[in-house]
Short mmCIF file of C-alpha atoms and ligand atoms in Angstrom, two decimals:
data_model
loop_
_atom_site.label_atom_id
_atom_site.label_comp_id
_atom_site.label_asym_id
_atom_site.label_seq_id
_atom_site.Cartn_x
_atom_site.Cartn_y
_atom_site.Cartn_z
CA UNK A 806 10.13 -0.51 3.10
CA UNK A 807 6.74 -0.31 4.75
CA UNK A 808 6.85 -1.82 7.63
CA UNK A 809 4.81 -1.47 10.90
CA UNK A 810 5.53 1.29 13.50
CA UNK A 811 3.50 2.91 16.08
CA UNK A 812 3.16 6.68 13.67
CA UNK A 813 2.72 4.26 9.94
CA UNK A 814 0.79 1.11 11.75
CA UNK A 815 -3.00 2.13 10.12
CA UNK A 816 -1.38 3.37 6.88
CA UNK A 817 0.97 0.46 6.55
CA UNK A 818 -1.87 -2.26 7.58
CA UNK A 819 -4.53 -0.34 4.98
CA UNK A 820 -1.58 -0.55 2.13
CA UNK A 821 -2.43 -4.32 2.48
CA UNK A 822 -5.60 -4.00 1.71
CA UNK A 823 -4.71 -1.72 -1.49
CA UNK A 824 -5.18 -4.77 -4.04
CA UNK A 825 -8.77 -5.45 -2.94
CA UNK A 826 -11.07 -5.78 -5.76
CA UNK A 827 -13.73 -4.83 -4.78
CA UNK A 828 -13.96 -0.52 -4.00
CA UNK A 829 -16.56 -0.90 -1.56
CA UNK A 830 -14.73 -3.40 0.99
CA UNK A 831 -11.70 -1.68 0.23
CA UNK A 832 -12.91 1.87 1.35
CA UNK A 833 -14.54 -0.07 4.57
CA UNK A 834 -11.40 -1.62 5.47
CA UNK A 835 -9.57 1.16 5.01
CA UNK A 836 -11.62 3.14 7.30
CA UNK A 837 -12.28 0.69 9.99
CA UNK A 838 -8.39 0.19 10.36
CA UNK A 839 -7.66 3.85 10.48
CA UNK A 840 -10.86 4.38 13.65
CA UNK A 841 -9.37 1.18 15.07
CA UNK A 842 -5.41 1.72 15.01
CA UNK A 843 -6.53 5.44 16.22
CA UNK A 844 -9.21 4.23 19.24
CA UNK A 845 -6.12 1.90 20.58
CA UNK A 846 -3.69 5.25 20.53
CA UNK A 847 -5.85 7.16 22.07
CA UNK A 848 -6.58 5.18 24.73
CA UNK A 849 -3.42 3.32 24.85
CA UNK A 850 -5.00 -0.07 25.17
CA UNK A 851 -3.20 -2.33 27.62
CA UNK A 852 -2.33 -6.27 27.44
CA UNK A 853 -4.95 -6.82 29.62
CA UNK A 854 -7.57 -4.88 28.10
CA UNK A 855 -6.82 -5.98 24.47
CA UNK A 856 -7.77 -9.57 26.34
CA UNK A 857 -10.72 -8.81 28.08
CA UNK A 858 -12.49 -7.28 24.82
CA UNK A 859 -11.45 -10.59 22.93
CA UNK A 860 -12.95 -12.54 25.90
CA UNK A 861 -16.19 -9.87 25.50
CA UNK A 862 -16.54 -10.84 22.07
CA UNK A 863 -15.89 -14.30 22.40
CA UNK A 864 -18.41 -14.59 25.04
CA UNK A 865 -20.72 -12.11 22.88
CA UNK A 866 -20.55 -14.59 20.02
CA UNK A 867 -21.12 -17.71 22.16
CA UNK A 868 -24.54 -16.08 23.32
CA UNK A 869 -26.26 -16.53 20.32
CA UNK A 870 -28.51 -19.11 18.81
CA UNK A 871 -31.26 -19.25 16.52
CA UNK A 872 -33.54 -17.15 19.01
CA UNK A 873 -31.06 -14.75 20.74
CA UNK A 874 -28.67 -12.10 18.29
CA UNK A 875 -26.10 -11.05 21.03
CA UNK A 876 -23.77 -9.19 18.44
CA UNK A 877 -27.74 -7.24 17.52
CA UNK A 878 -27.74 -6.62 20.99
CA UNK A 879 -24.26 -5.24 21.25
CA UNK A 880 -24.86 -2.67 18.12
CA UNK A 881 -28.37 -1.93 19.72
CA UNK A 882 -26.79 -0.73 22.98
CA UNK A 883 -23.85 0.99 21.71
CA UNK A 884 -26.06 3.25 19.17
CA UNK A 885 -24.80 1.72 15.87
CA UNK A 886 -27.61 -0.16 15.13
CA UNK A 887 -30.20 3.41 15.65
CA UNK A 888 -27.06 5.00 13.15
CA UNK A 889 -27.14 2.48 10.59
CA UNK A 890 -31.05 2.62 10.33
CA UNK A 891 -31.09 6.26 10.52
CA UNK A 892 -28.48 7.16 8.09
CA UNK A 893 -29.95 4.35 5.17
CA UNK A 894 -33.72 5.61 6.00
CA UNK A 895 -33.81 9.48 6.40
CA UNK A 896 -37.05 10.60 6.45
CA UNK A 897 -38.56 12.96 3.86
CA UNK A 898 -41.23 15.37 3.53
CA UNK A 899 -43.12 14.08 6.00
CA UNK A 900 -43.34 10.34 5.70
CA UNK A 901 -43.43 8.05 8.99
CA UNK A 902 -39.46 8.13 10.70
CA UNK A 903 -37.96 4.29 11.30
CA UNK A 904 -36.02 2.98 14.37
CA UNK A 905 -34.56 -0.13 15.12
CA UNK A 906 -35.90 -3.57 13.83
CA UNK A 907 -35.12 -5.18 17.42
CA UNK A 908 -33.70 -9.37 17.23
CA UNK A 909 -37.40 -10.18 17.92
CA UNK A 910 -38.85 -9.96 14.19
CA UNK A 911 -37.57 -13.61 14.11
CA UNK A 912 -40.74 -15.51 13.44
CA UNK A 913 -43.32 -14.82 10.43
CA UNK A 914 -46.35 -12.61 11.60
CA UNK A 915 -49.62 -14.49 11.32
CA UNK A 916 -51.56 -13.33 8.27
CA UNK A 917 -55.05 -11.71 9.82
CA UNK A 918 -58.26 -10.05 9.49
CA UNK A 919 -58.82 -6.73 10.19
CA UNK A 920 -60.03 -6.39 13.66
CA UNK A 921 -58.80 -9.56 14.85
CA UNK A 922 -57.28 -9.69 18.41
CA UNK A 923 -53.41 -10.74 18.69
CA UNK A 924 -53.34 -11.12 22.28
CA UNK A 925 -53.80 -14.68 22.88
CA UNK A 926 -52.62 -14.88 26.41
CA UNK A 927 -55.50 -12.78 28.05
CA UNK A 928 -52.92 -10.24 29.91
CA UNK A 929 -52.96 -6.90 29.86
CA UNK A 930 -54.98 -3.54 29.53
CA UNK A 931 -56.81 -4.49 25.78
CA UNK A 932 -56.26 -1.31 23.14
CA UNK A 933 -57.55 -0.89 19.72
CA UNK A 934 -54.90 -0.18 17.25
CA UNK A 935 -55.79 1.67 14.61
CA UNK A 936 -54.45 4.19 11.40
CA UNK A 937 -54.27 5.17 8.00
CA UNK A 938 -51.55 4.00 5.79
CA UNK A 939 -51.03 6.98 2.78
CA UNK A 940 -48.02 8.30 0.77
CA UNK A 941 -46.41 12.08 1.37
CA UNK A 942 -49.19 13.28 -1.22
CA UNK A 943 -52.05 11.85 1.08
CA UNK A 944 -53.01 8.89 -1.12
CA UNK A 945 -54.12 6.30 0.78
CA UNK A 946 -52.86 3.61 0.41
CA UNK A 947 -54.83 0.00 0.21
CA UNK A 948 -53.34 -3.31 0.14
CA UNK A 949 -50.31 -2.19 1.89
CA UNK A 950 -49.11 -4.88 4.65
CA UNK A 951 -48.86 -4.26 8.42
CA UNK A 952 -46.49 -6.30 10.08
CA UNK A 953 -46.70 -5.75 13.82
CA UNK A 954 -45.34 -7.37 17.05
CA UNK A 955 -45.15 -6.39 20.36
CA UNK A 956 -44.13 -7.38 24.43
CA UNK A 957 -46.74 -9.05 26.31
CA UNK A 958 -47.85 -7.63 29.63
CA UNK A 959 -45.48 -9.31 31.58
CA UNK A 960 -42.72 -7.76 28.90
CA UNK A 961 -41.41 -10.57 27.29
CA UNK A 962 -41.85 -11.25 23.21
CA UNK A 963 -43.85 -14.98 22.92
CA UNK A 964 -40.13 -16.15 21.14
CA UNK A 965 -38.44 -15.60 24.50
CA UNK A 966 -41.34 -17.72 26.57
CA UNK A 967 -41.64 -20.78 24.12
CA UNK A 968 -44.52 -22.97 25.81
CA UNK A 969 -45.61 -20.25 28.46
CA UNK A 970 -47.16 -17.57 25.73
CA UNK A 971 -49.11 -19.06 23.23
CA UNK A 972 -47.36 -19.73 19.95
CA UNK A 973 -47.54 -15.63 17.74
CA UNK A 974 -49.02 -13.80 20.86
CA UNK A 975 -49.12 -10.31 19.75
CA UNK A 976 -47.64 -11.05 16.37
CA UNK A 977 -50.00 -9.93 13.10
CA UNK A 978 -50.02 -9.60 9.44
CA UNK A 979 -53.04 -7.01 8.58
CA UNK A 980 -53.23 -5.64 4.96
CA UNK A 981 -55.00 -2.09 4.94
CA UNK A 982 -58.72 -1.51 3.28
CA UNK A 983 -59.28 0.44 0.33
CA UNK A 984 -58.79 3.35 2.36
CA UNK A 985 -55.62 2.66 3.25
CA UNK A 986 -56.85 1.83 6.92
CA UNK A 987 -55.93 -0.61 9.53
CA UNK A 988 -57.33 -1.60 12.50
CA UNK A 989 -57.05 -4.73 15.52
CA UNK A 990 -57.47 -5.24 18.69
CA UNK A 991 -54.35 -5.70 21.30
CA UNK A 992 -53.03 -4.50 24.70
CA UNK A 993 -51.49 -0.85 25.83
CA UNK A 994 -47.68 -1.65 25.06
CA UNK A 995 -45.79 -1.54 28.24
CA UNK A 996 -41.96 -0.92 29.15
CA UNK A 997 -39.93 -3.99 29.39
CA UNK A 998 -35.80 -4.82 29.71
CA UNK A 999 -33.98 -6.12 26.80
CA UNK A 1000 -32.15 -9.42 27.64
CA UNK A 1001 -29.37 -8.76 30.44
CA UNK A 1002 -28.76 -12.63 31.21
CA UNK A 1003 -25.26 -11.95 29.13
CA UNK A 1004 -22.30 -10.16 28.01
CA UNK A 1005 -24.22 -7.07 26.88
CA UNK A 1006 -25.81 -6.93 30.25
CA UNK A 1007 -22.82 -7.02 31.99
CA UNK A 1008 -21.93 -4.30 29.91
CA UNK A 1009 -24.98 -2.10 30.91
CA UNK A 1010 -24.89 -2.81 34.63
CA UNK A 1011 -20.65 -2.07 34.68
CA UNK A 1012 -21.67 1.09 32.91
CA UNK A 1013 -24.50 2.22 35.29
CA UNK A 1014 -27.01 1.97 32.39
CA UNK A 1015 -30.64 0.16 32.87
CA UNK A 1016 -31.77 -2.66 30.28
CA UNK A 1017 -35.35 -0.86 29.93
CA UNK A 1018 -37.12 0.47 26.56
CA UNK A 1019 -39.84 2.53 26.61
CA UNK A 1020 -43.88 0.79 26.08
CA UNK A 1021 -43.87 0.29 22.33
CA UNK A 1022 -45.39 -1.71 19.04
CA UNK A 1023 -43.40 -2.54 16.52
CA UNK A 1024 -44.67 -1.91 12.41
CA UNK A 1025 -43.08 -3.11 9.34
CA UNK A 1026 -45.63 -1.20 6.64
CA UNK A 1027 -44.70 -2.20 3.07
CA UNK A 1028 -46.57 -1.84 -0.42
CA UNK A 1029 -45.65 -1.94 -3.90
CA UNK A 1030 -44.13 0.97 -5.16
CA UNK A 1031 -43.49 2.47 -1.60
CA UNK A 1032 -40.17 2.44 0.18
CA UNK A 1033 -41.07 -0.23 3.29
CA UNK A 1034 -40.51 1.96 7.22
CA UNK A 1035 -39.62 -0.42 10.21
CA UNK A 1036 -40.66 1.41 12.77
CA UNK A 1037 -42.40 1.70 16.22
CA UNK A 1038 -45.18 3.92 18.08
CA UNK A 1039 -44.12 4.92 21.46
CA UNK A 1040 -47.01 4.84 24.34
CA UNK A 1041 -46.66 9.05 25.74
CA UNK A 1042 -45.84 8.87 29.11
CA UNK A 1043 -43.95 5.37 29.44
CA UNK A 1044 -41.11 5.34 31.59
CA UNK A 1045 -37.80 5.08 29.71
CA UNK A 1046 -39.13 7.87 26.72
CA UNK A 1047 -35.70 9.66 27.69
CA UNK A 1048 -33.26 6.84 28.29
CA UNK A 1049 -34.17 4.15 26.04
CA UNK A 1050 -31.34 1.33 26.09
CA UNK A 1051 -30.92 1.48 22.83
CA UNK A 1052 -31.79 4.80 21.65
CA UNK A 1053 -34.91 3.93 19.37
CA UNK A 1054 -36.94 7.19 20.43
CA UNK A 1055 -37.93 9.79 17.97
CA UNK A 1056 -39.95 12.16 18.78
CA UNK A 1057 -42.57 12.06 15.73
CA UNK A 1058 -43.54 8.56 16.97
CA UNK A 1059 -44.83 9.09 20.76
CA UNK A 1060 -48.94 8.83 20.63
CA UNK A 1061 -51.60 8.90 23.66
CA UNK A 1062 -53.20 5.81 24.43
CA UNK A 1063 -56.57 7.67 25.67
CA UNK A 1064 -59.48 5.74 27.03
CA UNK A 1065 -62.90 5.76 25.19
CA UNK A 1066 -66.31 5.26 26.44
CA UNK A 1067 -68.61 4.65 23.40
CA UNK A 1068 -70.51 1.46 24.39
CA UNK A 1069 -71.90 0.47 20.79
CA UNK A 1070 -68.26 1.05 19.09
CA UNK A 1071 -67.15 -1.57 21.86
CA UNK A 1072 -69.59 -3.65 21.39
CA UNK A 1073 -69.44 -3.61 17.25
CA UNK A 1074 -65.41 -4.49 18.04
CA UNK A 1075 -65.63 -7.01 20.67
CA UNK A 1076 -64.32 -5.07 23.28
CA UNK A 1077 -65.46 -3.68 27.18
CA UNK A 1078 -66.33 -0.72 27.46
CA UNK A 1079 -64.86 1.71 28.46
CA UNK A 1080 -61.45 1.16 25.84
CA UNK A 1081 -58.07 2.44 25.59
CA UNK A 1082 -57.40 3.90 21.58
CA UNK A 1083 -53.87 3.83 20.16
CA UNK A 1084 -53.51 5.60 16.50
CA UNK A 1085 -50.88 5.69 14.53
CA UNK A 1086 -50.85 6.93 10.63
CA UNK A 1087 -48.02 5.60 8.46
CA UNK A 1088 -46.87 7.63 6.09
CA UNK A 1089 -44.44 6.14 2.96
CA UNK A 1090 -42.22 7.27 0.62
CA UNK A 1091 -42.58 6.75 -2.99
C1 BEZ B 791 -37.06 -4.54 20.63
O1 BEZ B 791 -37.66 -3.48 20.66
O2 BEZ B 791 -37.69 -5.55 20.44
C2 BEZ B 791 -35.59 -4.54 20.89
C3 BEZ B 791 -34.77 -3.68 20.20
C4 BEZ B 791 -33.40 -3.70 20.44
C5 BEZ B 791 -32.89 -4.56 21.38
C6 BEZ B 791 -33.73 -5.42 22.09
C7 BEZ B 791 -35.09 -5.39 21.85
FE1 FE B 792 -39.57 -4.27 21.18
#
């Protein structure tokens, strides 16, 4: 007979899984109960701890709504979100490394023009943004869309202020010239927490962790034929480079945000002089 004991429990709970149909969730299954049904040996989970992680869970699932992704949140901070995106996206020969999406890609960026300024609420230290979008063999590559989004000063995304930031603050749709270029006029990104108003924060601050990430702007860069990166560029010398909450830092994607003083180049884009720069090439995949 195969029944349950402490030694057979993950082999006898996989058996029932065994007439799954489909390979795929039968493999997963398989595996999570064999991680699982070791984790609780290992540690020897107590009564009382079994019940506190339902409670986390519950609590983790009661979090969410349309605008907050608690369970995102809870992947994010234990590194299996930065996994899952790293294993399904390895880099090759050169092309532009991803890192997490974030649970703040939740609204449609605003098609734009090229050169048009996203921040609508006035704050912060204003940046041109600018690169080249090619494949590995240095094609450049036009039409190819720039989805970007990014904290304000104050470090909040506009969906987490609704009716204090303008409606798509620092949110942008920009498809590249036929160079392959991009360019448009924003803020240097800043550091800011993730939320810590719930479970997950409770989580970070029992743990001794900080909520912060380090100053960023986010990129989705997609074009027919290429494999689409989700990625970000990291501001050089942000707080947080070396502790980000939820491990989103590689090293390929730091840039300087240097200043510029070139009066007519302000003045042809609308901005003071002098002017902070931020580039960042994106490289794709065939
Ligand atoms: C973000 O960068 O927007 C983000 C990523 C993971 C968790 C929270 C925020
Ligand atoms: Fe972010």
């Amino acid at each position: 007979m195969n029944t349950f004991s402490e030694e057979r429990s993950a082999e006898v709970v996989a058996a029932s899984f065994a007439n799954t149909p489909d390979d795929r969730l039968r493999e997963v299954l398989g595996a999570l109960v064999e991680h699982l049904h070791a984790f609780v040996k290992q540690v020897e989970l107590t009564e009382a701890e079994w019940a506190a992680a339902i409670d986390f869970l519950t609590r983790t699932g009661q979090k969410c709504d349309a605008n907050r992704q608690e369970f995102i949140l809870l992947s994010d901070v234990l590194g299996v979100s930065m996994l899952v995106e790293t294993i399904n996206h390895r880099a090759g020969r050169g092309s532009t490394e991803s890192t997490v999406l974030g649970p703040f890609h939740v609204v449609a960026s605003p098609p734009r023009e090229l050169g048009d300024d996203v921040a609508l609420d006035g704050k912060g230290t204003p940046c041109l943004v600018s690169g080249q979008v090619t494949g590995v063999g240095g094609e450049p590559v036009p039409g190819a869309r720039v989805d970007i989004w990014q904290a304000n000063d104050d470090g909040y995304y506009d969906v987490q202020q609704p009716g204090i930031q303008p409606e798509l603050n620092l949110r942008g749709l920009f498809t590249t010239d036929a160079d392959g270029r991009f360019w448009f006029r924003s803020i240097v990104p800043r550091y800011y927490p993730i939320p810590d108003d719930g479970p997950v924060g409770q989580l970070l601050a029992a743990t001794g962790r900080h909520p912060y990430r380090p100053a960023h702007l986010h990129f989705i860069v997609s074009a027919p034929g290429y494999r689409t990166v989700t990625t970000h560029v990291f501001v050089a010398d942000s707080p947080y480079l070396d502790s980000d909450a939820v491990f989103g830092v590689k090293e390929s994607l730091i840039r300087e945000v240097p200043e510029v003083d070139d009066p007519a180049r302000a003045r042809s884009l609308g901005l003071e002089n002098p002017f902070r720069t931020l580039t960042f090439d994106i490289v794709l995949q065939r």
